[in-house]
Amino acid sequence: MKPVSNIIITIDGWSSCGKSTLARQLAKKLGYVYIDSGAMYRAITLYFLRNHVDWTSVKEVEEALNSIDIDFHYNEATEKSEIYLNGENVEYVIRDLVVAEKVSDVAAIREVREFAVAQQRKMGKKKGIVMDGRDIGTTVFPRAELKIFMTADNAVRVERRFKELFEKNPNITVEEVKNNLEMRDYIDSNREVSPLRQAKDAIVLDNTNITEEQQLKQALKWAKENLSQ
Ligand code: DC
């Protein structure tokens, strides 16, 4: 499908609600760019961990951010814009639990958010973009034409994330995954700087009991309603 006009679509919500799956499929159908904003926070966390950055020190954080270059390149095979940290493809390594355990702390740092949000806004300049995250409809693109807020039952989210992580690490336990999700949701929704919130004008999509196909169909309908306005 060719884009009729370009709009900005934001998809926010809790961890492991399937935001990225929907965002990727939606972008493909509309011929839009898909940007996974969480990948940016994960890549920054990876850099901090690898370089032993003390992120309680503003000075160290600022210095580290000055050395970070983040880029996305489309991979035809995965049909995804993959993230590059200083020229290295880190799309897969940023999904490890080591990064997941620290990312919410790093994403709560004001300087880190300012750095990421500035880049996210640049990417949305031409519109024609689907971006998923936690604060995209509230802070990054408060005037986006379509805002979706995703949610699903906790047990379903844990099961989905467990399946995903178990493929890479068979030693992982359901308990570890559950604790990590709960901890991230707590930190993400209680932090001082742009906490996870449902934007007032967002539409809620609960996908506990619907299939990927059904959620895509619904989101496409909403997108088309906005495109034709
Ligand atoms: O979507 P994700 O699980 O890959 O996100 C990783 C972390 O990054 C998540 O715990 C919260 C944070 N995040 C954020 O604070 N703001 C965003 N726009 C996206 C992600």
Coordinates of N, CA, C and O in Angstrom, one line a residue, residues 9-155:
I9 N 2.5 8.0 13.9 CA 1.7 7.0 14.7 C 2.6 6.7 15.9 O 3.7 6.3 15.7
T10 N 2.1 6.9 17.1 CA 2.8 6.5 18.3 C 2.2 5.3 18.9 O 1.0 5.2 19.0
I11 N 3.0 4.4 19.4 CA 2.5 3.2 20.1 C 3.3 3.2 21.5 O 4.5 2.9 21.5
D12 N 2.6 3.4 22.5 CA 3.2 3.3 23.9 C 2.5 2.2 24.6 O 1.5 1.7 24.2
G13 N 3.1 1.9 25.8 CA 2.5 0.9 26.6 C 3.5 0.2 27.5 O 4.7 0.5 27.5
W14 N 2.9 -0.8 28.2 CA 3.8 -1.6 29.2 C 4.8 -2.5 28.4 O 4.6 -2.7 27.3
S15 N 5.8 -2.9 29.2 CA 6.8 -3.8 28.6 C 6.1 -5.1 28.1 O 5.2 -5.6 28.7
S16 N 6.6 -5.6 27.0 CA 6.2 -6.9 26.4 C 4.7 -7.0 26.1 O 4.1 -8.0 26.4
C17 N 4.2 -5.9 25.6 CA 2.8 -5.9 25.1 C 2.7 -6.2 23.7 O 1.6 -6.2 23.1
G18 N 3.8 -6.4 23.0 CA 3.8 -6.6 21.6 C 3.8 -5.3 20.8 O 3.4 -5.2 19.6
K19 N 4.3 -4.2 21.4 CA 4.3 -2.9 20.7 C 5.1 -3.0 19.4 O 4.7 -2.5 18.4
S20 N 6.3 -3.6 19.6 CA 7.2 -3.6 18.4 C 6.7 -4.4 17.3 O 6.8 -4.0 16.1
T21 N 6.0 -5.5 17.6 CA 5.4 -6.4 16.5 C 4.4 -5.6 15.7 O 4.4 -5.5 14.5
L22 N 3.5 -4.9 16.5 CA 2.4 -4.1 15.8 C 3.0 -3.0 15.0 O 2.7 -2.7 13.9
A23 N 4.0 -2.3 15.7 CA 4.6 -1.1 15.0 C 5.3 -1.5 13.7 O 5.1 -0.8 12.7
R24 N 6.0 -2.6 13.7 CA 6.7 -3.1 12.5 C 5.7 -3.4 11.4 O 5.9 -3.0 10.2
Q25 N 4.7 -4.2 11.8 CA 3.7 -4.6 10.8 C 2.9 -3.4 10.2 O 2.7 -3.4 9.0
L26 N 2.6 -2.5 11.1 CA 1.8 -1.3 10.7 C 2.7 -0.5 9.7 O 2.2 0.0 8.6
A27 N 3.9 -0.3 10.0 CA 4.8 0.5 9.2 C 5.0 -0.1 7.8 O 4.9 0.5 6.8
K28 N 5.1 -1.4 7.8 CA 5.2 -2.1 6.5 C 4.0 -1.9 5.6 O 4.1 -1.6 4.5
K29 N 2.8 -2.1 6.2 CA 1.6 -2.0 5.5 C 1.4 -0.6 4.9 O 0.9 -0.4 3.8
L30 N 1.9 0.4 5.7 CA 1.7 1.8 5.3 C 2.8 2.4 4.5 O 2.8 3.5 4.0
G31 N 3.9 1.6 4.4 CA 5.1 2.1 3.7 C 5.8 3.2 4.5 O 6.4 4.1 4.0
Y32 N 5.7 3.1 5.8 CA 6.3 4.0 6.8 C 7.6 3.5 7.3 O 7.9 2.3 7.2
V33 N 8.3 4.4 8.0 CA 9.5 4.0 8.7 C 9.1 3.6 10.1 O 8.3 4.2 10.7
Y34 N 9.7 2.5 10.6 CA 9.4 2.1 12.0 C 10.7 2.3 12.9 O 11.8 1.9 12.6
I35 N 10.5 3.0 14.0 CA 11.6 3.2 14.9 C 11.2 2.7 16.3 O 10.2 3.1 16.9
D36 N 12.1 1.8 16.8 CA 11.9 1.2 18.1 C 12.7 2.1 19.1 O 13.9 2.0 19.2
S37 N 12.0 3.0 19.8 CA 12.7 4.0 20.7 C 13.4 3.3 21.9 O 14.4 3.7 22.4
G38 N 12.8 2.1 22.3 CA 13.4 1.4 23.4 C 14.8 0.9 23.1 O 15.6 0.8 24.0
A39 N 15.0 0.6 21.8 CA 16.3 0.1 21.4 C 17.4 1.2 21.6 O 18.5 0.9 21.9
M40 N 17.0 2.5 21.6 CA 17.9 3.5 21.8 C 18.4 3.5 23.3 O 19.5 3.7 23.6
Y41 N 17.4 3.4 24.2 CA 17.7 3.3 25.6 C 18.6 2.1 25.9 O 19.5 2.1 26.8
R42 N 18.2 1.0 25.2 CA 19.0 -0.2 25.5 C 20.4 -0.1 24.9 O 21.4 -0.5 25.6
A43 N 20.6 0.6 23.8 CA 22.0 0.8 23.2 C 22.8 1.7 24.1 O 24.0 1.4 24.3
I44 N 22.2 2.7 24.7 CA 22.9 3.6 25.6 C 23.3 2.8 26.8 O 24.4 2.9 27.3
T45 N 22.4 2.0 27.3 CA 22.7 1.2 28.5 C 23.9 0.2 28.2 O 24.8 0.0 29.0
L46 N 23.8 -0.4 27.0 CA 24.9 -1.3 26.6 C 26.3 -0.5 26.6 O 27.3 -1.0 27.2
Y47 N 26.2 0.7 26.1 CA 27.5 1.5 26.1 C 28.0 1.8 27.5 O 29.1 1.6 27.8
F48 N 27.0 2.1 28.4 CA 27.4 2.5 29.8 C 28.0 1.2 30.4 O 29.0 1.3 31.2
L49 N 27.4 0.1 30.2 CA 27.9 -1.2 30.9 C 29.2 -1.5 30.3 O 30.2 -1.8 31.1
R50 N 29.4 -1.5 29.0 CA 30.7 -1.9 28.4 C 31.8 -0.9 28.9 O 32.9 -1.4 29.0
N51 N 31.5 0.3 29.0 CA 32.5 1.3 29.4 C 32.5 1.7 30.8 O 33.2 2.7 31.2
H52 N 31.9 0.9 31.6 CA 31.9 1.1 33.1 C 31.5 2.6 33.5 O 32.2 3.2 34.3
V53 N 30.5 3.1 32.8 CA 30.1 4.5 33.1 C 29.4 4.5 34.4 O 28.4 3.7 34.6
D54 N 29.7 5.4 35.3 CA 29.0 5.5 36.6 C 27.8 6.5 36.3 O 28.0 7.7 36.2
W55 N 26.6 5.9 36.1 CA 25.5 6.8 35.7 C 24.9 7.5 36.8 O 23.9 8.2 36.6
T56 N 25.5 7.5 38.0 CA 25.0 8.4 39.0 C 25.7 9.7 38.9 O 25.3 10.7 39.6
S57 N 26.7 9.8 38.1 CA 27.5 11.0 37.9 C 27.1 11.7 36.6 O 27.2 11.1 35.5
V58 N 26.5 12.9 36.7 CA 26.0 13.6 35.6 C 27.2 13.9 34.6 O 27.0 13.8 33.4
K59 N 28.3 14.2 35.2 CA 29.5 14.5 34.3 C 29.9 13.2 33.5 O 30.1 13.3 32.3
E60 N 29.9 12.1 34.1 CA 30.2 10.9 33.4 C 29.2 10.6 32.3 O 29.5 10.1 31.2
V61 N 27.9 10.8 32.7 CA 26.8 10.5 31.7 C 27.0 11.4 30.5 O 26.9 11.0 29.4
E62 N 27.2 12.7 30.8 CA 27.3 13.7 29.7 C 28.5 13.4 28.8 O 28.4 13.4 27.5
E63 N 29.6 13.0 29.4 CA 30.8 12.6 28.6 C 30.5 11.4 27.7 O 30.9 11.4 26.5
A64 N 29.9 10.4 28.3 CA 29.6 9.2 27.6 C 28.6 9.5 26.4 O 28.9 9.0 25.3
L65 N 27.6 10.3 26.7 CA 26.6 10.6 25.6 C 27.3 11.3 24.4 O 27.0 11.1 23.3
N66 N 28.4 12.1 24.7 CA 29.1 12.8 23.7 C 29.9 11.8 22.8 O 30.2 12.1 21.7
S67 N 30.1 10.6 23.3 CA 30.8 9.6 22.5 C 29.9 8.6 21.9 O 30.3 7.6 21.3
I68 N 28.6 8.8 22.0 CA 27.6 7.8 21.5 C 27.0 8.3 20.2 O 26.5 9.4 20.1
D69 N 27.1 7.5 19.2 CA 26.4 7.8 17.9 C 25.4 6.6 17.6 O 25.8 5.5 17.6
I70 N 24.1 7.0 17.5 CA 23.1 6.0 17.3 C 22.5 6.2 15.9 O 22.1 7.3 15.6
D71 N 22.3 5.1 15.2 CA 21.8 5.1 13.9 C 20.9 3.9 13.7 O 21.0 2.9 14.3
F72 N 20.0 4.0 12.7 CA 19.1 2.9 12.3 C 19.3 2.6 10.9 O 19.4 3.5 10.1
H73 N 19.5 1.3 10.5 CA 19.6 1.0 9.1 C 18.6 -0.2 8.8 O 18.5 -1.1 9.6
Y74 N 17.9 0.0 7.7 CA 16.9 -1.0 7.4 C 17.5 -2.3 6.9 O 18.4 -2.3 6.1
N75 N 17.1 -3.4 7.5 CA 17.5 -4.8 7.1 C 16.4 -5.4 6.3 O 15.3 -5.7 6.9
E76 N 16.6 -5.7 5.1 CA 15.6 -6.3 4.2 C 15.1 -7.6 4.7 O 14.0 -7.9 4.7
A77 N 16.1 -8.4 5.2 CA 15.8 -9.8 5.7 C 14.8 -9.8 6.8 O 13.9 -10.6 6.9
T78 N 15.1 -8.9 7.8 CA 14.2 -8.9 9.0 C 13.1 -7.9 8.9 O 12.2 -7.8 9.8
E79 N 13.1 -7.1 7.8 CA 12.1 -6.1 7.6 C 12.1 -5.1 8.8 O 11.0 -4.7 9.2
K80 N 13.2 -4.8 9.3 CA 13.3 -4.0 10.5 C 14.4 -3.0 10.4 O 15.5 -3.3 9.8
S81 N 14.2 -1.8 10.9 CA 15.3 -0.8 11.0 C 16.1 -1.3 12.2 O 15.6 -1.3 13.4
E82 N 17.3 -1.7 12.0 CA 18.2 -2.2 13.1 C 19.1 -1.1 13.7 O 19.5 -0.2 12.9
I83 N 19.4 -1.3 14.9 CA 20.1 -0.2 15.6 C 21.6 -0.4 15.6 O 22.1 -1.5 15.8
Y84 N 22.3 0.7 15.3 CA 23.8 0.7 15.3 C 24.3 1.6 16.4 O 23.9 2.7 16.5
L85 N 25.2 1.1 17.2 CA 25.9 1.9 18.2 C 27.3 2.1 17.8 O 28.1 1.2 17.6
N86 N 27.7 3.4 17.5 CA 29.0 3.7 17.0 C 29.4 2.8 15.9 O 30.5 2.2 15.9
G87 N 28.5 2.5 14.9 CA 28.8 1.8 13.7 C 28.6 0.2 13.9 O 28.7 -0.5 12.9
E88 N 28.4 -0.2 15.1 CA 28.2 -1.7 15.3 C 26.7 -2.0 15.4 O 26.0 -1.4 16.2
N89 N 26.3 -3.1 14.7 CA 24.9 -3.5 14.8 C 24.7 -4.2 16.2 O 25.3 -5.3 16.5
V90 N 23.9 -3.6 17.0 CA 23.7 -4.1 18.4 C 22.3 -4.6 18.6 O 21.8 -4.8 19.7
E91 N 21.5 -4.7 17.5 CA 20.1 -5.1 17.5 C 19.8 -6.3 18.4 O 18.8 -6.4 19.1
Y92 N 20.7 -7.3 18.4 CA 20.5 -8.5 19.1 C 21.0 -8.5 20.6 O 20.4 -8.9 21.5
V93 N 22.2 -8.0 20.7 CA 22.9 -8.0 22.0 C 22.1 -7.1 23.0 O 22.1 -7.4 24.2
I94 N 21.4 -6.1 22.5 CA 20.7 -5.2 23.5 C 19.5 -5.9 24.1 O 18.8 -5.3 25.0
R95 N 19.1 -7.0 23.5 CA 17.9 -7.8 24.1 C 18.3 -8.7 25.2 O 17.4 -9.3 25.8
D96 N 19.5 -8.8 25.6 CA 19.9 -9.7 26.7 C 19.4 -9.1 28.0 O 19.2 -7.9 28.2
L97 N 19.2 -10.1 28.9 CA 18.7 -9.7 30.3 C 19.7 -8.8 31.0 O 19.2 -7.9 31.8
V98 N 21.0 -8.9 30.8 CA 21.9 -8.0 31.4 C 21.6 -6.5 31.2 O 21.7 -5.7 32.0
V99 N 21.2 -6.3 29.9 CA 20.8 -4.9 29.5 C 19.4 -4.6 30.1 O 19.2 -3.6 30.7
A100 N 18.5 -5.6 29.9 CA 17.1 -5.4 30.4 C 17.1 -5.0 31.9 O 16.2 -4.3 32.4
E101 N 18.0 -5.6 32.7 CA 18.0 -5.3 34.1 C 18.4 -3.9 34.5 O 18.1 -3.4 35.5
K102 N 19.1 -3.2 33.6 CA 19.6 -1.9 33.9 C 18.9 -0.8 33.1 O 19.0 0.4 33.5
V103 N 18.3 -1.2 32.0 CA 17.8 -0.1 31.1 C 16.8 0.9 31.7 O 16.8 2.1 31.4
S104 N 15.9 0.4 32.6 CA 15.0 1.4 33.2 C 15.7 2.4 34.0 O 15.2 3.6 34.1
D105 N 16.7 2.0 34.7 CA 17.5 3.0 35.5 C 18.1 4.0 34.6 O 18.1 5.2 34.9
V106 N 18.7 3.5 33.5 CA 19.4 4.5 32.6 C 18.4 5.4 31.9 O 18.6 6.6 31.7
A107 N 17.2 4.8 31.5 CA 16.2 5.6 30.8 C 15.5 6.6 31.7 O 14.8 7.5 31.2
A108 N 15.8 6.5 33.0 CA 15.2 7.5 33.9 C 16.1 8.7 34.1 O 15.7 9.7 34.7
I109 N 17.3 8.7 33.5 CA 18.2 9.8 33.7 C 17.8 11.0 32.7 O 17.7 10.7 31.5
R110 N 17.7 12.1 33.2 CA 17.2 13.3 32.4 C 18.1 13.5 31.2 O 17.6 13.7 30.1
E111 N 19.4 13.5 31.4 CA 20.3 13.8 30.2 C 20.2 12.7 29.1 O 20.3 13.0 27.9
V112 N 20.0 11.5 29.6 CA 19.8 10.4 28.6 C 18.5 10.6 27.8 O 18.5 10.5 26.6
R113 N 17.5 11.0 28.5 CA 16.2 11.2 27.8 C 16.3 12.4 26.8 O 15.8 12.3 25.7
E114 N 16.9 13.5 27.3 CA 17.0 14.6 26.4 C 17.8 14.2 25.1 O 17.4 14.6 24.0
F115 N 18.8 13.5 25.3 CA 19.6 13.0 24.1 C 18.8 12.1 23.2 O 18.8 12.4 22.0
A116 N 18.0 11.2 23.7 CA 17.2 10.3 22.9 C 16.1 11.0 22.3 O 15.8 10.8 21.1
V117 N 15.4 11.8 23.0 CA 14.2 12.5 22.5 C 14.5 13.4 21.3 O 13.8 13.5 20.3
A118 N 15.7 14.1 21.5 CA 16.1 15.0 20.4 C 16.3 14.2 19.1 O 15.8 14.7 18.0
Q119 N 16.9 13.1 19.2 CA 17.1 12.3 17.9 C 15.8 11.7 17.4 O 15.5 11.6 16.2
Q120 N 14.9 11.3 18.4 CA 13.6 10.8 17.9 C 12.8 11.8 17.2 O 12.1 11.5 16.2
R121 N 12.8 13.1 17.7 CA 12.1 14.1 17.0 C 12.6 14.4 15.6 O 11.9 14.6 14.7
K122 N 13.9 14.3 15.5 CA 14.6 14.5 14.1 C 14.0 13.5 13.2 O 13.7 13.7 12.0
M123 N 13.9 12.2 13.7 CA 13.5 11.1 12.8 C 12.1 11.3 12.4 O 11.6 10.7 11.3
G124 N 11.3 12.1 13.1 CA 9.9 12.2 12.8 C 9.6 13.5 12.0 O 8.4 13.8 11.6
K125 N 10.6 14.2 11.6 CA 10.5 15.5 10.9 C 9.6 15.3 9.6 O 8.8 16.1 9.3
K126 N 9.9 14.2 8.9 CA 9.2 14.1 7.6 C 7.9 13.3 7.8 O 7.2 13.0 6.8
K127 N 7.5 13.0 9.0 CA 6.3 12.2 9.3 C 6.5 10.8 8.6 O 7.6 10.4 8.3
G128 N 5.4 10.1 8.4 CA 5.5 8.8 7.7 C 6.2 7.8 8.6 O 7.1 7.1 8.2
I129 N 5.9 7.9 9.9 CA 6.7 7.1 10.9 C 5.8 6.5 11.9 O 4.8 7.0 12.3
V130 N 6.2 5.3 12.3 CA 5.6 4.6 13.5 C 6.7 4.5 14.5 O 7.7 3.9 14.2
M131 N 6.5 5.0 15.7 CA 7.5 4.9 16.7 C 6.8 4.3 18.0 O 5.8 4.7 18.4
D132 N 7.5 3.3 18.6 CA 6.9 2.7 19.8 C 7.9 3.0 21.0 O 9.1 3.3 20.8
G133 N 7.3 3.0 22.2 CA 8.1 3.3 23.4 C 7.2 3.5 24.6 O 6.2 2.8 24.8
R134 N 7.5 4.5 25.4 CA 6.8 4.7 26.6 C 6.2 6.2 26.7 O 5.2 6.4 27.3
D135 N 6.9 7.1 26.1 CA 6.6 8.5 26.2 C 6.4 9.1 24.8 O 6.6 10.3 24.6
I136 N 6.2 8.3 23.8 CA 6.2 8.9 22.4 C 5.0 9.7 22.2 O 5.1 10.8 21.6
G137 N 3.8 9.3 22.6 CA 2.6 10.1 22.4 C 2.4 11.2 23.4 O 1.7 12.2 23.2
T138 N 3.2 11.2 24.5 CA 3.0 12.2 25.5 C 4.1 13.3 25.4 O 3.8 14.5 25.4
T139 N 5.4 12.8 25.2 CA 6.5 13.8 25.2 C 7.1 14.0 23.8 O 7.4 15.1 23.4
V140 N 7.4 12.9 23.1 CA 8.2 13.0 21.9 C 7.3 13.7 20.8 O 7.7 14.7 20.2
F141 N 6.1 13.1 20.5 CA 5.2 13.7 19.5 C 3.8 13.9 20.1 O 2.9 13.2 19.8
P142 N 3.7 14.9 21.0 CA 2.4 15.1 21.6 C 1.3 15.5 20.6 O 0.1 15.4 20.9
R143 N 1.7 15.9 19.3 CA 0.7 16.3 18.3 C 0.5 15.2 17.3 O 0.0 15.4 16.2
A144 N 1.0 14.0 17.6 CA 0.9 12.9 16.6 C -0.6 12.7 16.2 O -1.5 12.9 17.0
E145 N -0.8 12.3 15.0 CA -2.2 12.1 14.5 C -2.9 10.9 15.0 O -4.1 10.9 15.3
L146 N -2.1 9.8 15.3 CA -2.7 8.6 15.9 C -1.8 8.1 17.0 O -0.6 7.9 16.8
K147 N -2.5 8.0 18.2 CA -1.7 7.5 19.4 C -2.4 6.2 19.9 O -3.6 6.2 20.1
I148 N -1.6 5.2 20.0 CA -2.2 3.9 20.5 C -1.5 3.6 21.8 O -0.3 3.8 21.9
F149 N -2.2 3.2 22.8 CA -1.7 2.8 24.1 C -2.0 1.3 24.2 O -3.1 0.9 24.3
M150 N -0.9 0.5 24.3 CA -1.1 -1.0 24.3 C -1.0 -1.5 25.7 O -0.2 -1.1 26.5
T151 N -1.9 -2.5 26.0 CA -1.8 -3.2 27.3 C -2.2 -4.7 27.1 O -2.8 -5.0 26.1
A152 N -1.9 -5.5 28.1 CA -2.3 -6.9 28.1 C -2.1 -7.4 29.5 O -1.4 -6.8 30.3
D153 N -2.8 -8.5 29.8 CA -2.7 -9.1 31.1 C -1.2 -9.4 31.5 O -0.5 -9.9 30.6
N154 N -0.8 -9.3 32.7 CA 0.5 -9.5 33.2 C 1.0 -10.9 32.8 O 2.1 -11.1 32.3
A155 N 0.2 -11.9 33.1 CA 0.6 -13.3 32.9 C 0.9 -13.5 31.4 O 1.9 -14.2 31.0

